mmCIF file of C-alpha atoms and ligand atoms in Angstrom:
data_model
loop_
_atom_site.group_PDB
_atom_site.id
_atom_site.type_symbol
_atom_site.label_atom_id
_atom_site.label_comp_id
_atom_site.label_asym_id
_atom_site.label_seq_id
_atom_site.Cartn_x
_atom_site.Cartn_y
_atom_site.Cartn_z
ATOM 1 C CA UNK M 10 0.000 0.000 0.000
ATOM 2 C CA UNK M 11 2.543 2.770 0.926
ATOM 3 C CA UNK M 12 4.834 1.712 -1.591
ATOM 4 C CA UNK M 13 1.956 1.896 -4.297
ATOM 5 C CA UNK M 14 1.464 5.503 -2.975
ATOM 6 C CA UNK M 15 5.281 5.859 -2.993
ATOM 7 C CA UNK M 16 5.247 4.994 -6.527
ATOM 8 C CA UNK M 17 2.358 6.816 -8.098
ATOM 9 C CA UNK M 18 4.063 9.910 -6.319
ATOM 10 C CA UNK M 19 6.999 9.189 -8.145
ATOM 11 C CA UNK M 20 5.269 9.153 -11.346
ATOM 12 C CA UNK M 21 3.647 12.600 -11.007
ATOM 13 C CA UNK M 22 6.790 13.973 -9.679
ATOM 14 C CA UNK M 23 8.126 12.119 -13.037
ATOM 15 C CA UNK M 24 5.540 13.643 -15.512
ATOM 16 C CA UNK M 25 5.546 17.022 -13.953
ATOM 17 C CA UNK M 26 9.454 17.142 -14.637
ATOM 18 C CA UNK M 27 9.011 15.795 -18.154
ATOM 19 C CA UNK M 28 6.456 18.287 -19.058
ATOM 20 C CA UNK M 29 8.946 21.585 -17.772
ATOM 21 C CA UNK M 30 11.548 20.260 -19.959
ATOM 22 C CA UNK M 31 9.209 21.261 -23.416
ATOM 23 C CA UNK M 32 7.302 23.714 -22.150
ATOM 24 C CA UNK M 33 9.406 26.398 -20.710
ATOM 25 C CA UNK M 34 8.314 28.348 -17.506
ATOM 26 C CA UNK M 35 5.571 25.868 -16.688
ATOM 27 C CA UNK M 36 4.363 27.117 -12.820
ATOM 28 C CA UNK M 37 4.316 30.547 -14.682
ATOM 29 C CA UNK M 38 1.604 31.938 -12.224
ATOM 30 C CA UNK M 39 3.558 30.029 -9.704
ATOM 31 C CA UNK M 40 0.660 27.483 -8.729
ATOM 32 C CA UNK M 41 2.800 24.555 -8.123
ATOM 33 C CA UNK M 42 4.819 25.621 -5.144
ATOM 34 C CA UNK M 43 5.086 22.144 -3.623
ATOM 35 C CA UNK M 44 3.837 23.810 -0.143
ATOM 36 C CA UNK M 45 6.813 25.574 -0.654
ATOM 37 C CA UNK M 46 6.564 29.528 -0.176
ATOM 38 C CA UNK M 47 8.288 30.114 -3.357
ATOM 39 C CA UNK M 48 5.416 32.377 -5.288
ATOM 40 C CA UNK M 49 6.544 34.943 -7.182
ATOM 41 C CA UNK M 50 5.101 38.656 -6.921
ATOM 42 C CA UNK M 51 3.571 39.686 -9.651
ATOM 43 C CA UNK M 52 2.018 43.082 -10.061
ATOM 44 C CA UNK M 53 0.392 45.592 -12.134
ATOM 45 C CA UNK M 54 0.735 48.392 -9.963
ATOM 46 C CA UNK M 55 4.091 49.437 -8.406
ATOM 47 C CA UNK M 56 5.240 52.083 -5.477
ATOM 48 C CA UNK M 57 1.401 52.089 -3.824
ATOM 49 C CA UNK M 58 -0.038 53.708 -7.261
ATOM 50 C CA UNK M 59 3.019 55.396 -8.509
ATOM 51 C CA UNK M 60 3.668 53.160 -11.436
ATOM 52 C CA UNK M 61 0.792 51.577 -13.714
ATOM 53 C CA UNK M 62 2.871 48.646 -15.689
ATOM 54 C CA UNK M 63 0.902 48.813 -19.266
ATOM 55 C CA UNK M 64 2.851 46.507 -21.111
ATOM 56 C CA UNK M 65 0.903 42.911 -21.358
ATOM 57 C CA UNK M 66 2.482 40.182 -19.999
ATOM 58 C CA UNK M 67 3.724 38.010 -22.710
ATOM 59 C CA UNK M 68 1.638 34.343 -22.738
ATOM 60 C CA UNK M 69 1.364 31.658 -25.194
ATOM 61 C CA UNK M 70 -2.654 32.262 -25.187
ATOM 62 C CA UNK M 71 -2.631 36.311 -26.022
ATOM 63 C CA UNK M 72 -4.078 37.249 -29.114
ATOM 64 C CA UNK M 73 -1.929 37.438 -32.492
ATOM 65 C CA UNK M 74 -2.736 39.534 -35.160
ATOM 66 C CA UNK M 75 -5.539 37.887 -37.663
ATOM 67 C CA UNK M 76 -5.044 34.301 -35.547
ATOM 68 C CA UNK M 77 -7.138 32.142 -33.983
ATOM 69 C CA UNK M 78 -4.737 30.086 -31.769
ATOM 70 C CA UNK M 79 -2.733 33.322 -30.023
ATOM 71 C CA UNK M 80 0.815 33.573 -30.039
ATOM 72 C CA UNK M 81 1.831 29.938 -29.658
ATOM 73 C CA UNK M 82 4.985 28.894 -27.897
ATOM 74 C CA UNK M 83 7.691 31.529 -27.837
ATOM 75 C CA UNK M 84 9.586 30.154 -25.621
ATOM 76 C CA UNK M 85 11.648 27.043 -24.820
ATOM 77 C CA UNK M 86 14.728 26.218 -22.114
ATOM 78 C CA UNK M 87 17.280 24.332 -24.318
ATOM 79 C CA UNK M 88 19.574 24.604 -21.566
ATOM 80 C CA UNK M 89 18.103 23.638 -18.420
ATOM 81 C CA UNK M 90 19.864 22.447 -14.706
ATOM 82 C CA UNK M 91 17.139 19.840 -14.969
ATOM 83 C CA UNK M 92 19.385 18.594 -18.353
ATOM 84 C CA UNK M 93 22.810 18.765 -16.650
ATOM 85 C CA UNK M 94 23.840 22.513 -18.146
ATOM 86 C CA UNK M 95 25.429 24.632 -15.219
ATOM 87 C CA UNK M 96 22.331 27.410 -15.683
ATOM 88 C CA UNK M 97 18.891 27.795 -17.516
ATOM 89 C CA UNK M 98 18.948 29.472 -20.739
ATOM 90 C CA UNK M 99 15.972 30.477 -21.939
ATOM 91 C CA UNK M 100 15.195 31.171 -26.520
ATOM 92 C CA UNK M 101 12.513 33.131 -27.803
ATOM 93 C CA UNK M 102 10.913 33.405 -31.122
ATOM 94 C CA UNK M 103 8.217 35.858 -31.505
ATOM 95 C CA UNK M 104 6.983 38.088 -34.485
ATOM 96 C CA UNK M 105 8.386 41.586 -33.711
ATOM 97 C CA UNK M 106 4.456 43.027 -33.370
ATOM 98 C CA UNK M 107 3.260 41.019 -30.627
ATOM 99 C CA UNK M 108 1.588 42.044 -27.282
ATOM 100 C CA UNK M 109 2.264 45.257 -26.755
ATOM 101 C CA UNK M 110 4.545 46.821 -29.326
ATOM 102 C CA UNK M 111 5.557 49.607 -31.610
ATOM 103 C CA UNK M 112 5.618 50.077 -35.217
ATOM 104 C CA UNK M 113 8.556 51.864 -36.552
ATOM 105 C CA UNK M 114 7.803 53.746 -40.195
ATOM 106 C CA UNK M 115 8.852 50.745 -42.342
ATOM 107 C CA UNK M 116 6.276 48.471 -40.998
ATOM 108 C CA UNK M 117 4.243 49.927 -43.613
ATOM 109 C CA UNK M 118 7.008 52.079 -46.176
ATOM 110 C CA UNK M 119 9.139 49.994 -48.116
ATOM 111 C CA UNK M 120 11.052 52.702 -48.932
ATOM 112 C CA UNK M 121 11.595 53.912 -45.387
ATOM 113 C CA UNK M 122 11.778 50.022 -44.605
ATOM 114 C CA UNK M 123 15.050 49.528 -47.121
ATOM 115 C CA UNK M 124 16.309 53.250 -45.713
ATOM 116 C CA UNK M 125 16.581 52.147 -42.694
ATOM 117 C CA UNK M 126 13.547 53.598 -40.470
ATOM 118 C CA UNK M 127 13.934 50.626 -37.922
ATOM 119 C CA UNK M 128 12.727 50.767 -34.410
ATOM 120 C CA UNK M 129 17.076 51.634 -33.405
ATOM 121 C CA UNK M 130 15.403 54.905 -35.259
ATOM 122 C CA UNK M 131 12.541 55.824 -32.900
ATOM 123 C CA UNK M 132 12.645 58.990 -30.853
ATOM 124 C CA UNK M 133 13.204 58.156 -27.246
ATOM 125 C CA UNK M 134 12.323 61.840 -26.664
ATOM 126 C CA UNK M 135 8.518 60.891 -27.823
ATOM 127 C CA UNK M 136 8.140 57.972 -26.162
ATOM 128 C CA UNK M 137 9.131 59.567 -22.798
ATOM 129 C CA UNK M 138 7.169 62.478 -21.208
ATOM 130 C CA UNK M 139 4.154 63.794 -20.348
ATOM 131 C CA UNK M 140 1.319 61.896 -21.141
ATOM 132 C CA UNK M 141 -2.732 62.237 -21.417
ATOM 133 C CA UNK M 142 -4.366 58.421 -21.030
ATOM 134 C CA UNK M 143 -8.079 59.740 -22.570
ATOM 135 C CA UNK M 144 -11.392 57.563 -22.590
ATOM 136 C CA UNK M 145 -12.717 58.257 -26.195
ATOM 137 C CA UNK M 146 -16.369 57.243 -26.882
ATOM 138 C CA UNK M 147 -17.545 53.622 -26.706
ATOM 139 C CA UNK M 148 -19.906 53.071 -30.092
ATOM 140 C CA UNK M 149 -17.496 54.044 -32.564
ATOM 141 C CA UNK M 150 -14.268 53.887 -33.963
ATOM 142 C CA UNK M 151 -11.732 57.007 -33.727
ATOM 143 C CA UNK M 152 -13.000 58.899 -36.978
ATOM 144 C CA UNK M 153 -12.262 62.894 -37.359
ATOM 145 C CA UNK M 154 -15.632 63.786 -35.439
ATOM 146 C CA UNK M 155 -14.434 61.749 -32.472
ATOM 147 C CA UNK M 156 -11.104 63.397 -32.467
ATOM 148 C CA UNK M 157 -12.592 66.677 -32.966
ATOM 149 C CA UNK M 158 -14.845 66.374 -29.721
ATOM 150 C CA UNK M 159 -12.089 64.796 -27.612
ATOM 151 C CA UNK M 160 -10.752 68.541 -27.755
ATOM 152 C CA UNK M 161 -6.850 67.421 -26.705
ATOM 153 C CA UNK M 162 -5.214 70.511 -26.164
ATOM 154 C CA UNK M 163 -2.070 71.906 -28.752
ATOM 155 C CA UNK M 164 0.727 71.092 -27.058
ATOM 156 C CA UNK M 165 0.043 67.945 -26.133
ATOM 157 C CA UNK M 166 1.870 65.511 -27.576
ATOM 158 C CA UNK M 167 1.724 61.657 -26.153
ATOM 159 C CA UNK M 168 -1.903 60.446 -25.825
ATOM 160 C CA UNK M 169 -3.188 56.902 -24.846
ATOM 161 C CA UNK M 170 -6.030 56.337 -25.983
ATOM 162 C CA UNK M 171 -8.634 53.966 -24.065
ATOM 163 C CA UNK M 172 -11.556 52.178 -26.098
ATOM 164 C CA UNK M 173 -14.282 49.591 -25.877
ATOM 165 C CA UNK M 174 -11.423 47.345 -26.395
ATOM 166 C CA UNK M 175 -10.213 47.697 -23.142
ATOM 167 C CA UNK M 176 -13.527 47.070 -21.729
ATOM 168 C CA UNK M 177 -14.168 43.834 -23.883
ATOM 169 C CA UNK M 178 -10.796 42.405 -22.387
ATOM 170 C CA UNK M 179 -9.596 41.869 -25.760
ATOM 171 C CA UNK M 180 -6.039 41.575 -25.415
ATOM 172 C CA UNK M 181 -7.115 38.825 -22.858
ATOM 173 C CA UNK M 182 -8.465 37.246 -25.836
ATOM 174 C CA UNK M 183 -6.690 34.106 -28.018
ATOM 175 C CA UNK M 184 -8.927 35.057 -30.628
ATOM 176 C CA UNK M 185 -8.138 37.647 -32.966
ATOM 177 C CA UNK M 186 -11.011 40.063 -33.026
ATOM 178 C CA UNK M 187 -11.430 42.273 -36.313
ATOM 179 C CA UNK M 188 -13.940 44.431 -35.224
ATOM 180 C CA UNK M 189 -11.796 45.854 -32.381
ATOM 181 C CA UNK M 190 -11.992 49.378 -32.299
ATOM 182 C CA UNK M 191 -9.375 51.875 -33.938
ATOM 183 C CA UNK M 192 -8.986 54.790 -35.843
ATOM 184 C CA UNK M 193 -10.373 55.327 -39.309
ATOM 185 C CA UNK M 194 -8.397 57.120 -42.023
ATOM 186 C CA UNK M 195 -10.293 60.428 -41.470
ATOM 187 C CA UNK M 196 -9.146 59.851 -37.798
ATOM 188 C CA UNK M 197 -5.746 59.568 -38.284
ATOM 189 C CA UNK M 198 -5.415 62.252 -40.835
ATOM 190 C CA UNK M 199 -7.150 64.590 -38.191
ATOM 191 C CA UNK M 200 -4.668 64.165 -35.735
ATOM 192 C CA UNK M 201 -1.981 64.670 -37.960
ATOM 193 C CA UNK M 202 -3.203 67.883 -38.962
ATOM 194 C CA UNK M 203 -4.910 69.359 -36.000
ATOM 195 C CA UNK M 204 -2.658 67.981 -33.325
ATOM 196 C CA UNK M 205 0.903 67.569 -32.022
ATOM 197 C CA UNK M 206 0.622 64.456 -30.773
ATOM 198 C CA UNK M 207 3.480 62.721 -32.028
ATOM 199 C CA UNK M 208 3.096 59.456 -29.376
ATOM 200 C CA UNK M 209 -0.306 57.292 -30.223
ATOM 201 C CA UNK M 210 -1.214 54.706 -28.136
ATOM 202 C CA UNK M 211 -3.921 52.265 -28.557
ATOM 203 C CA UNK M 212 -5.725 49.275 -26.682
ATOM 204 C CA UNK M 213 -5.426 46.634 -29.155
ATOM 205 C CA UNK M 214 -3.048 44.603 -31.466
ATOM 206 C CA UNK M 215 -3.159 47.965 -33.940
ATOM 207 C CA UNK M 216 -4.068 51.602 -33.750
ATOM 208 C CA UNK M 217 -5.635 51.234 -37.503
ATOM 209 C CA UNK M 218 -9.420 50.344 -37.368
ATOM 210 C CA UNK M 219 -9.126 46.204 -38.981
ATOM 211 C CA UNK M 220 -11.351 48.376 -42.415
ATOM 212 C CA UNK M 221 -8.627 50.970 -42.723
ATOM 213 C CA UNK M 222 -5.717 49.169 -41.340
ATOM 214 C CA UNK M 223 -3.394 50.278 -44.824
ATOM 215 C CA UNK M 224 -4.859 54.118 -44.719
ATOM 216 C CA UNK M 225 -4.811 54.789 -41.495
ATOM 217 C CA UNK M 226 -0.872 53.245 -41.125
ATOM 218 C CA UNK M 227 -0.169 55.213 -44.133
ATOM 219 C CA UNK M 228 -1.307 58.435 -42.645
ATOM 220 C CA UNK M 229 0.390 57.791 -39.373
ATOM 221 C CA UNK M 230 3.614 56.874 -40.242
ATOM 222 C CA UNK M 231 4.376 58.802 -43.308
ATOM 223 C CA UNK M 232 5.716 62.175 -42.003
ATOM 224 C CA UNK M 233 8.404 59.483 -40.118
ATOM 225 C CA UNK M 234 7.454 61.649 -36.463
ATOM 226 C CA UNK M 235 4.300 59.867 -35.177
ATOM 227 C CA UNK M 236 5.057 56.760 -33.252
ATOM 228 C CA UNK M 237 2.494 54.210 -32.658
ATOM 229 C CA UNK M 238 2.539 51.772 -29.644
ATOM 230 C CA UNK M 239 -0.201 49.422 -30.062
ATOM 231 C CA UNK M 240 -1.591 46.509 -27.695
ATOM 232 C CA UNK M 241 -1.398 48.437 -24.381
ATOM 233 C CA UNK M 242 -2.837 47.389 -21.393
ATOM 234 C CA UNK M 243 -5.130 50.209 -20.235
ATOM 235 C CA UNK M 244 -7.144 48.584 -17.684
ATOM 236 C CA UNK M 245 -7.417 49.799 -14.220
ATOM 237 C CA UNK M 246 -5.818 52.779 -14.723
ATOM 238 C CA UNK M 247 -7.779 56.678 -14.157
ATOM 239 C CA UNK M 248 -7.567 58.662 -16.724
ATOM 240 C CA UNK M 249 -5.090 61.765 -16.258
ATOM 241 C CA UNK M 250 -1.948 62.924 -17.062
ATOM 242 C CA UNK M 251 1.475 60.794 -16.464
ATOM 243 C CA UNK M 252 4.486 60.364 -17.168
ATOM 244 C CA UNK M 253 5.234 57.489 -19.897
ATOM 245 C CA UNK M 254 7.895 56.098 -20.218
ATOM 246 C CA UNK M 255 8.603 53.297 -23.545
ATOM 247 C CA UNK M 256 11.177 51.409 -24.234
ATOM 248 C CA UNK M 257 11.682 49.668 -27.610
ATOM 249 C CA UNK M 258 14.027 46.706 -28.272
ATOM 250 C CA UNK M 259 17.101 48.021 -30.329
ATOM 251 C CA UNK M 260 16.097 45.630 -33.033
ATOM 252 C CA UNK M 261 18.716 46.877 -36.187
ATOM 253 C CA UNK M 262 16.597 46.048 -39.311
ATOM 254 C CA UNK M 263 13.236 45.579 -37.564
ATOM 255 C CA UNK M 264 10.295 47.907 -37.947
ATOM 256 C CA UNK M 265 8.136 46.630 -34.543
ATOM 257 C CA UNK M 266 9.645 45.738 -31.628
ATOM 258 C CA UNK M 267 8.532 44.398 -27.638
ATOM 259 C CA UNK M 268 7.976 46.962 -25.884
ATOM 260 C CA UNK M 269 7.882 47.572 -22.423
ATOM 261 C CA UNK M 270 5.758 51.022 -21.094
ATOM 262 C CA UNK M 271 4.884 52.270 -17.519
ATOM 263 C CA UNK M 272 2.742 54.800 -16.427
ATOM 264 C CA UNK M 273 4.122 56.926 -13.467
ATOM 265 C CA UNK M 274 2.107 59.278 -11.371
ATOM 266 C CA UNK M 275 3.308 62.857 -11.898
HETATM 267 C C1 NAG B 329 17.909 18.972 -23.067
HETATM 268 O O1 NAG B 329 18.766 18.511 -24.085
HETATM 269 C C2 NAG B 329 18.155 18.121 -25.288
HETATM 270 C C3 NAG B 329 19.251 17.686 -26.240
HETATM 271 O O2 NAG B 329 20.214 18.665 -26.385
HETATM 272 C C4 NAG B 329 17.296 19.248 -25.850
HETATM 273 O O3 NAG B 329 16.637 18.845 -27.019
HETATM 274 C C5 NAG B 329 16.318 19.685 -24.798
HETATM 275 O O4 NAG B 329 15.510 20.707 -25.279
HETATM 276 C C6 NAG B 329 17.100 20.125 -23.599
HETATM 277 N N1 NAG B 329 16.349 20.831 -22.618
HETATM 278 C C7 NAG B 329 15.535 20.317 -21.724
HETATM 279 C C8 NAG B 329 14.955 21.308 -20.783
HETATM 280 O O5 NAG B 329 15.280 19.136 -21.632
HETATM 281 C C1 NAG B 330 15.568 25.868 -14.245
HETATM 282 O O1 NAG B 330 14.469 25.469 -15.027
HETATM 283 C C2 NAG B 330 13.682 24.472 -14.456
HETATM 284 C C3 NAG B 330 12.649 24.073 -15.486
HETATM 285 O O2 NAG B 330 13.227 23.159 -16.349
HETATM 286 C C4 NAG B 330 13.075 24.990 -13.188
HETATM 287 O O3 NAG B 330 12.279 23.999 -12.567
HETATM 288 C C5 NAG B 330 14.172 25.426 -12.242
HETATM 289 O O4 NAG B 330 13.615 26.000 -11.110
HETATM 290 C C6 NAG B 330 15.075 26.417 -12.926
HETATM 291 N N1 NAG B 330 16.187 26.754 -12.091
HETATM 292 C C7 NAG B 330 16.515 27.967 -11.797
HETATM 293 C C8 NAG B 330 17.753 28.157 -10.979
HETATM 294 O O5 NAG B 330 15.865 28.923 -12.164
HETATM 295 C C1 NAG B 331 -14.976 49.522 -35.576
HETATM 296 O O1 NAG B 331 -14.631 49.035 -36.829
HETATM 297 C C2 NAG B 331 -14.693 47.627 -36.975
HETATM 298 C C3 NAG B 331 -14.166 47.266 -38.360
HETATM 299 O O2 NAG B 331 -12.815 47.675 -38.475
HETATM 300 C C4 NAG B 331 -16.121 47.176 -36.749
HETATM 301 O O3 NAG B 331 -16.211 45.775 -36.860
HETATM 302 C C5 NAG B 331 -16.549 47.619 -35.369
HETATM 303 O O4 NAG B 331 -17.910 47.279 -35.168
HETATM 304 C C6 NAG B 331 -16.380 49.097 -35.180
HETATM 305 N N1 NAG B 331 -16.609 49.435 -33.768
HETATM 306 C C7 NAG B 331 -17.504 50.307 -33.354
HETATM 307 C C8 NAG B 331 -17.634 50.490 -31.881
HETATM 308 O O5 NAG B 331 -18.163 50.960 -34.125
#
């Protein structure tokens, strides 16, 4: 009897090592602790308010652009202590526009693609600095009329801009959802003109509504000085004024790139 409960111990202790080995971080939440108190901290919210973390978390179920299945595995440990090797070494393979992200102007400008308008290219200066987080209205997407009435002040020049996408929990999503909400040509080409916002930021995968995803990118991103950081993770947060801070990767020759941004109380 105890040495049939001895053995079937074994064997989950067996299969729960042999599944780690493929699947890399697999107590990511840190549910298995083995009684242990060994749970990681994870947080949203840093200093008691001070600092919003909205960059999403990256997970093998969060949505990927026009997928069904999410992201997939990223990420494997082909060097692990569990296989002899002195430390774990984690690999990653992920398509430079996932989670939250920015688009650098030759994501959608071959020519400024083959000049070299990578995301080593973007303005640090934009994405750090003053920031307005703004609620825009729920039953449409960002067209010139709803720019127009969200009456951002000249001057401004970094706005985030909350949608119904952050209330549907989209990003939470596998699916890819097409009829997220973002902003139409006439939207875009507003802003440009009527604005100095140089620093977009959006709720979902894209800042483009999925019907004008070409025009809109086109009218963002050809004057090379609006930077778009798409797939941010707006929940839970007032609106206001902050300070944002966004860092891209310094991918040479890519034109998206990770990217991790913070909110601070100013
Ligand atoms: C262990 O070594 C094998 C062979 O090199 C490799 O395929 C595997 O991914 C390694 N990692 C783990 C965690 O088992
Ligand atoms: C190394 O990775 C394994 C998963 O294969 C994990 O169980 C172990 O805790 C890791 N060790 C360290 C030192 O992080
Ligand atoms: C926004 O546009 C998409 C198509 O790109 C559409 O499916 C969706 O219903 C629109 N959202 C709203 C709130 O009008």
């Amino acid at each position: 009897m105890i040495l049939h409960l001895l053995l079937s111990t074994l064997l989950i202790i067996f299969t729960d090592s042999a599944s780690g080995t493929t699947a890399a971080y697999p107590s990511l939440y840190g549910e298995e602790s083995c009684g242990v108190n060994l749970t990681p901290h994870r947080r949203e919210v840093y200093g008691n308010g001070r600092i919003y973390d909205i960059s999403h978390r990256y997970t093998v179920d969060m949505p990927a652009f026009e997928s069904l299945d999410g992201v997939g595995q990223f990420l494997w440990l082909p060097k692990s202590l569990k296989n002899g090797s002195i430390a774990n070494n984690s690999e990653m393979k992920l398509p430079t526009h996932t989670g939250t992200h920015v688009d650098a102007p030759g994501h959608f400008f071959d020519h400024y693609f083959d000049a070299g308008f990578d995301v080593d290219t973007l303005d640090l200066d934009v994405l750090n600095g003053p920031a307005l987080l703004v609620d825009v209205p729920r039953d449409e997407n960002i067209t010139a009329e709803v720019m127009k009435s969200l009456h951002i002040p000249r001057g401004v020049r970094r706005v985030l801009f909350r949608t119904l996408n952050t209330d549907r929990k989209l990003m939470f999503k596998k699916e890819f959802d097409s009829s997220y909400v973002g902003f139409m040509k006439d939207g875009a080409q507003w802003l440009v003109d009527n604005t100095d916002i140089k620093l977009v930021g959006i709720d979902y995968l894209s800042a483009a509504a999925y019907v004008d995803l070409g025009p809109s990118h086109l009218v963002f991103l050809e004057g090379r000085e609006i930077i778009l950081v798409e797939g941010l993770k707006l929940d839970d947060v007032p609106a206001g004024i902050y300070d944002v801070h966004c860092l891209p990767l310094r991918l040479l020759g890519a034109e998206g790139s990770p990217i991790r941004c913070i909110l601070i109380n100013s």
